[in-house]
CSV table of N, CA, C and O in Angstrom, one decimal:
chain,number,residue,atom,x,y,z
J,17,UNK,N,20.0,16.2,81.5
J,17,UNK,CA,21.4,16.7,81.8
J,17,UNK,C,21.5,18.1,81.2
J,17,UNK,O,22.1,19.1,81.7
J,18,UNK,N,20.9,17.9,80.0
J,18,UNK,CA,21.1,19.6,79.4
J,18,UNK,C,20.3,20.8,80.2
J,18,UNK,O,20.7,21.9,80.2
J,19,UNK,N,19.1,20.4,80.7
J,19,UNK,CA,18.9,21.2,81.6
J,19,UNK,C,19.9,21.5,82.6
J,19,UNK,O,20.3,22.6,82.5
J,20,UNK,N,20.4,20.9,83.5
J,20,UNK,CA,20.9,21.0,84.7
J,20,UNK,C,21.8,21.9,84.1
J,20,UNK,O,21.6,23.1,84.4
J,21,UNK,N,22.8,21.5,83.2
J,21,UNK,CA,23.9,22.5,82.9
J,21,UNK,C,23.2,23.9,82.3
J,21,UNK,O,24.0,24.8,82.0
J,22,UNK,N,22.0,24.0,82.2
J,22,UNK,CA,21.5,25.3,81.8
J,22,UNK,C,21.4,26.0,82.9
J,22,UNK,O,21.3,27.2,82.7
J,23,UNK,N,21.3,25.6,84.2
J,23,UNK,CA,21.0,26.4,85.1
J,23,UNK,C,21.9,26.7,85.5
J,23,UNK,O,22.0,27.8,86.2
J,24,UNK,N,23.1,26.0,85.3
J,24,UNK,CA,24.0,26.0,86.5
J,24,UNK,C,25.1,26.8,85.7
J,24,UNK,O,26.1,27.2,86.3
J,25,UNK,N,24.9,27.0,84.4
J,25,UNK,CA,25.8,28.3,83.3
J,25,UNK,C,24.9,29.7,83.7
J,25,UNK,O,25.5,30.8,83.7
J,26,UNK,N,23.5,29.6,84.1
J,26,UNK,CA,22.8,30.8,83.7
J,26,UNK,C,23.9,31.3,85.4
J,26,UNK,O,24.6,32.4,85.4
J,27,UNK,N,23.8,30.3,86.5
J,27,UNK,CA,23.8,30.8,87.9
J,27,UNK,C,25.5,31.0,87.7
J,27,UNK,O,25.8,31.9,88.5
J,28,UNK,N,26.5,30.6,87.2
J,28,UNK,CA,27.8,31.6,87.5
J,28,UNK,C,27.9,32.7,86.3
J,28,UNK,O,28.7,33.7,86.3
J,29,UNK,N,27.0,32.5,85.6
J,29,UNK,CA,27.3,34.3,84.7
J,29,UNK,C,26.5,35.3,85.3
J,29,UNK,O,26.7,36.5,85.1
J,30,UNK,N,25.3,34.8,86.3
J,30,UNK,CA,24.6,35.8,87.1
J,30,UNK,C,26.2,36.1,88.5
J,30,UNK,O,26.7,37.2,88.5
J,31,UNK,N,26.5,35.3,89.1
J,31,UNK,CA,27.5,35.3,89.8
J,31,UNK,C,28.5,36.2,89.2
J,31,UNK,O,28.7,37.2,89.9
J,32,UNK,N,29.1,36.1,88.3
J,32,UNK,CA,30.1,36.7,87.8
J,32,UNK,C,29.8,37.9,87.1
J,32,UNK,O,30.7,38.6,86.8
J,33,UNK,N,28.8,38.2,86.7
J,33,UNK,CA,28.3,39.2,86.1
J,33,UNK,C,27.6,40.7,87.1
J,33,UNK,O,27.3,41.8,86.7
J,34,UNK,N,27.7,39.9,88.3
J,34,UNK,CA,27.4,40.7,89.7
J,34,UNK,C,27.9,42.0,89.8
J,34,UNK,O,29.1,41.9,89.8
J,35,UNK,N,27.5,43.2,89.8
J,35,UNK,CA,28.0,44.4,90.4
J,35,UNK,C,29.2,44.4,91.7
J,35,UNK,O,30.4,44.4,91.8
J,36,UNK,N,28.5,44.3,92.4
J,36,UNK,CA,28.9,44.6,93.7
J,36,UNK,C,28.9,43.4,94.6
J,36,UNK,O,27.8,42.8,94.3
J,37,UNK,N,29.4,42.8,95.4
J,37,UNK,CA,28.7,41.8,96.5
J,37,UNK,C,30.2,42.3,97.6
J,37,UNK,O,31.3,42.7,97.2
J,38,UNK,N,29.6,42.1,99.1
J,38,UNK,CA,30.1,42.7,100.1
J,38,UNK,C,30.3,41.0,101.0
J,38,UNK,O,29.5,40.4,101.7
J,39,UNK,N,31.4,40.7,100.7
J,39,UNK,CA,31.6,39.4,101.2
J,39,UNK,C,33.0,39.5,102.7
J,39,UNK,O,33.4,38.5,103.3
J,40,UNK,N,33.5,40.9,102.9
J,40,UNK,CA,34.1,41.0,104.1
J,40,UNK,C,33.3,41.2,105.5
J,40,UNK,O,32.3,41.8,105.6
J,41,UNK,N,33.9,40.6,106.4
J,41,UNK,CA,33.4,41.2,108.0
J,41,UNK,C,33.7,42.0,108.3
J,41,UNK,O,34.1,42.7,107.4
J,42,UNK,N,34.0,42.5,109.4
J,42,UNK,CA,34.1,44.0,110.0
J,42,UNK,C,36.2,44.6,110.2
J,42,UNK,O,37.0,45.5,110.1
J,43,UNK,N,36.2,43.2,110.4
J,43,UNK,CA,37.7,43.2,110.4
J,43,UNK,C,38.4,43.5,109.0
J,43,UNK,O,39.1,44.5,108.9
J,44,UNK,N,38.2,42.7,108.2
J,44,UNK,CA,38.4,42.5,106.7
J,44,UNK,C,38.1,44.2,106.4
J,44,UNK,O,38.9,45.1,106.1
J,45,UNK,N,36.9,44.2,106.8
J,45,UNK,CA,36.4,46.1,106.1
J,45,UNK,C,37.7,46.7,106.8
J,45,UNK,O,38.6,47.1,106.1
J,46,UNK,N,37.6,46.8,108.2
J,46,UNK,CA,38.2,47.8,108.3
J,46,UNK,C,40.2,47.8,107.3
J,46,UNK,O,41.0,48.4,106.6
J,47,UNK,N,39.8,46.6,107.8
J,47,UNK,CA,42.0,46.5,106.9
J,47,UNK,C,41.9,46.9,106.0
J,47,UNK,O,42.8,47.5,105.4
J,48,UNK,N,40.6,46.8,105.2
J,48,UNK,CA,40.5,46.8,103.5
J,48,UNK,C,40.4,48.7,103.2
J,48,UNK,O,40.6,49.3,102.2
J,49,UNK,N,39.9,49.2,104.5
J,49,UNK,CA,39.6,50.6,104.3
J,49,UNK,C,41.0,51.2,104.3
J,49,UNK,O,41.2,51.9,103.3
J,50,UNK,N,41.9,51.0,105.2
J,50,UNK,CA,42.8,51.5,105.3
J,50,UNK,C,44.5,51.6,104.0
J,50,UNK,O,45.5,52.3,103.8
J,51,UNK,N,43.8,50.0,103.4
J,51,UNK,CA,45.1,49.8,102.4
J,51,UNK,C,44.7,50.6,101.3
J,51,UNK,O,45.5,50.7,100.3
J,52,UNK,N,43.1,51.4,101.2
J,52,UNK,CA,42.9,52.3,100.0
J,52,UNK,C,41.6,51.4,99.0
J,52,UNK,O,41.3,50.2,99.3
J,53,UNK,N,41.0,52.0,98.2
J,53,UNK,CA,40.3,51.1,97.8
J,53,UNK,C,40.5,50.0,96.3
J,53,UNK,O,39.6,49.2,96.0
J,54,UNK,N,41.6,50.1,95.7
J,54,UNK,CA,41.6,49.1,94.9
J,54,UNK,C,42.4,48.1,95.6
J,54,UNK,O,42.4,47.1,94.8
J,55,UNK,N,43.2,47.6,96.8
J,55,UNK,CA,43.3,46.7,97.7
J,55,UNK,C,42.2,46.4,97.4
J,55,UNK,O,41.8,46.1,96.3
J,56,UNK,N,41.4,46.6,98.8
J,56,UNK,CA,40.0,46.0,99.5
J,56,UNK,C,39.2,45.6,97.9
J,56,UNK,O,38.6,44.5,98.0
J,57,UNK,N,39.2,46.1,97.0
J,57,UNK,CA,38.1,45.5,95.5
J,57,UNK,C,39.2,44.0,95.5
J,57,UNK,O,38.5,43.0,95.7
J,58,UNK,N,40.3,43.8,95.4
J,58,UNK,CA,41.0,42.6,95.6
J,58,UNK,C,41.2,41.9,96.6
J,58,UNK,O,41.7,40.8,96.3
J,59,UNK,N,40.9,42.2,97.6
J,59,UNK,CA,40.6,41.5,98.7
J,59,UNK,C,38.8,40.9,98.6
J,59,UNK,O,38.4,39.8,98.9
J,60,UNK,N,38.3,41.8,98.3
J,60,UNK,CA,36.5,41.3,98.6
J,60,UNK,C,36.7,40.3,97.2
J,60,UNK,O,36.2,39.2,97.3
J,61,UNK,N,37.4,40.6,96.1
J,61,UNK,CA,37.4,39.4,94.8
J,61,UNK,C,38.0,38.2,95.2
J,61,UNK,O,37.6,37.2,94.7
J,62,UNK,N,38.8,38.2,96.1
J,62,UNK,CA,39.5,36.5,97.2
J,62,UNK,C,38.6,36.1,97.6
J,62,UNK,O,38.3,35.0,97.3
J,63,UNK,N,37.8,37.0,98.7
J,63,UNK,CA,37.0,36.0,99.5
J,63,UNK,C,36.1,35.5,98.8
J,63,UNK,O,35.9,34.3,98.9
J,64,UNK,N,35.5,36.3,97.8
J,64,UNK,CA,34.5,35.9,96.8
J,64,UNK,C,34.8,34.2,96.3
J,64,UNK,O,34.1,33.2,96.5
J,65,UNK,N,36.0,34.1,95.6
J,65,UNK,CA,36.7,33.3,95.0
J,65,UNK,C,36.8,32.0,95.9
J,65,UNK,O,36.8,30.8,95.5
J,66,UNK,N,36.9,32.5,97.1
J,66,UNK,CA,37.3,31.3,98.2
J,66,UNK,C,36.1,30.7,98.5
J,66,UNK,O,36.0,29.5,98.8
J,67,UNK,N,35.3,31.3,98.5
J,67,UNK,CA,33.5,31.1,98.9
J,67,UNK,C,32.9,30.2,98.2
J,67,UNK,O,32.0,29.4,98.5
J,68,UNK,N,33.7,30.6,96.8
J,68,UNK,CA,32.7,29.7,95.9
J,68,UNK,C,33.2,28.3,95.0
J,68,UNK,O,32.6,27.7,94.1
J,69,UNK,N,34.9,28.0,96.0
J,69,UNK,CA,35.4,26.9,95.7
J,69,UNK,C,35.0,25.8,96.7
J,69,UNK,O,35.8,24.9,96.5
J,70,UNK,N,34.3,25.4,97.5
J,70,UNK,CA,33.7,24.3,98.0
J,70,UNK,C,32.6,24.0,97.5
J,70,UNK,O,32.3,22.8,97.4
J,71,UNK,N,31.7,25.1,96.9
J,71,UNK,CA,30.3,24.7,96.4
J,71,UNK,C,30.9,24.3,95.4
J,71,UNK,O,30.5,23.2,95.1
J,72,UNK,N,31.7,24.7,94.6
J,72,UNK,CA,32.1,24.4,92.6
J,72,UNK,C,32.6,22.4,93.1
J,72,UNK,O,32.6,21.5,92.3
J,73,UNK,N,33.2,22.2,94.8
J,73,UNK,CA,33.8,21.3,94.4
J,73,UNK,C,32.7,20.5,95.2
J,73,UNK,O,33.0,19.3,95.3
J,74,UNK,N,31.8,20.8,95.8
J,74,UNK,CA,30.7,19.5,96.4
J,74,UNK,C,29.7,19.5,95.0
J,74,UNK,O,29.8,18.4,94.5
J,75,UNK,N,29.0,20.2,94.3
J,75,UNK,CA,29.1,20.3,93.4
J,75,UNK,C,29.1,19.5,92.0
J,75,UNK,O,28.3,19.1,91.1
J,76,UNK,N,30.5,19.5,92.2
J,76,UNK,CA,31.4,18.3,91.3
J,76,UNK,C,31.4,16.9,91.6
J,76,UNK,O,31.5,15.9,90.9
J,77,UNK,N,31.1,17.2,92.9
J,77,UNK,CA,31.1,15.5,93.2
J,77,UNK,C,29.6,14.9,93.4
J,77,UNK,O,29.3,13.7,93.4
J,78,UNK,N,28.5,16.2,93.7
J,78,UNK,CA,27.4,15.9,93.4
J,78,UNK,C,26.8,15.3,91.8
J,78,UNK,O,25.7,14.6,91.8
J,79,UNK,N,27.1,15.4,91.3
J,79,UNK,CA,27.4,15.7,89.6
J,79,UNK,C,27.7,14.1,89.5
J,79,UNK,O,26.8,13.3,89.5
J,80,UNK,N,28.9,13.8,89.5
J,80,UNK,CA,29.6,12.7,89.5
J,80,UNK,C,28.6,11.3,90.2
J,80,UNK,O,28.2,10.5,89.5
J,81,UNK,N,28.4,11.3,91.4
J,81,UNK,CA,27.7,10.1,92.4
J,81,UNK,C,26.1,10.5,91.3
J,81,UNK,O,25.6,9.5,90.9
J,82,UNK,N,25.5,11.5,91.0
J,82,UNK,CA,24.3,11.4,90.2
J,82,UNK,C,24.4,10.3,88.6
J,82,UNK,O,23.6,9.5,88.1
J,83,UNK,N,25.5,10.8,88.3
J,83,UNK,CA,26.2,10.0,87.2
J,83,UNK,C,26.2,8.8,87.4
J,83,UNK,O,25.7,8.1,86.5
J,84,UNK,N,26.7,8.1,88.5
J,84,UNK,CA,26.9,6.4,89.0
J,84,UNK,C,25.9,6.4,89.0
J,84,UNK,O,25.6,5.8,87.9
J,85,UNK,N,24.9,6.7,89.7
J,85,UNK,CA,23.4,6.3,90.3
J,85,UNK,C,22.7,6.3,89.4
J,85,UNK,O,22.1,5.2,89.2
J,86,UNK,N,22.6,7.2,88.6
J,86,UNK,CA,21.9,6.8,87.4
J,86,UNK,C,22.3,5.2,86.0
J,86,UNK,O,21.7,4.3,85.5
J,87,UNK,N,24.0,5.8,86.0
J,87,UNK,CA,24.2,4.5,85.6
J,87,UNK,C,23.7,2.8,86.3
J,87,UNK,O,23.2,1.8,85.7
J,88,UNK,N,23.9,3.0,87.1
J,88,UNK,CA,23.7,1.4,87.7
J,88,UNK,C,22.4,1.4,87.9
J,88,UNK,O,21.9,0.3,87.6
J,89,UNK,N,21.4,2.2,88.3
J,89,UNK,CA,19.8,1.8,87.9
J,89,UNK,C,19.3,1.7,86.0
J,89,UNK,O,18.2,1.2,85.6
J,90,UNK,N,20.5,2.4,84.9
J,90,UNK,CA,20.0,1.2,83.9
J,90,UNK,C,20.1,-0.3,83.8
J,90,UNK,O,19.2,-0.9,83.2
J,91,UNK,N,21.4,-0.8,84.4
J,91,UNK,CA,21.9,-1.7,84.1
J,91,UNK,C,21.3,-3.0,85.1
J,91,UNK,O,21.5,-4.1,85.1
J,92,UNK,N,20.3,-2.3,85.9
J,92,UNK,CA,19.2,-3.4,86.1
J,92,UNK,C,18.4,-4.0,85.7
J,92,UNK,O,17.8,-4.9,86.3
């Protein structure tokens, strides 16, 4: 288990420690061009953020059902 959580600390401080990442489409760019650029840096940090809440929450429940599974094959 302490591995797992080693990987999975190393992979959101690589994530979060990221420079740059370009997570708008063409539409997104263009609106984001127009409202100036510290909008659009707050807009590309939303989508970012939105992106990476279904993996944090399949994830979580991946985590969890490993937990059961493991419990109930000791208790045979």
């Amino acid at each position: 288990m302490k591995k797992y959580l080693t990987i999975i600390f190393i992979f959101f401080c690589i994530t979060l420690l990221s420079n740059e990442a370009a997570a708008q489409c063409a539409v997104c760019t263009k609106t984001a061009l127009q409202m100036g650029e510290k909008p659009a840096q707050g807009l590309n940090t939303a989508i970012l953020y939105l992106m990476m809440m279904p993996f944090a929450i399949v994830g979580f429940i991946g985590v969890r059902w490993w937990r059961n599974q493991k419990h109930f094959e000791k208790k045979k």
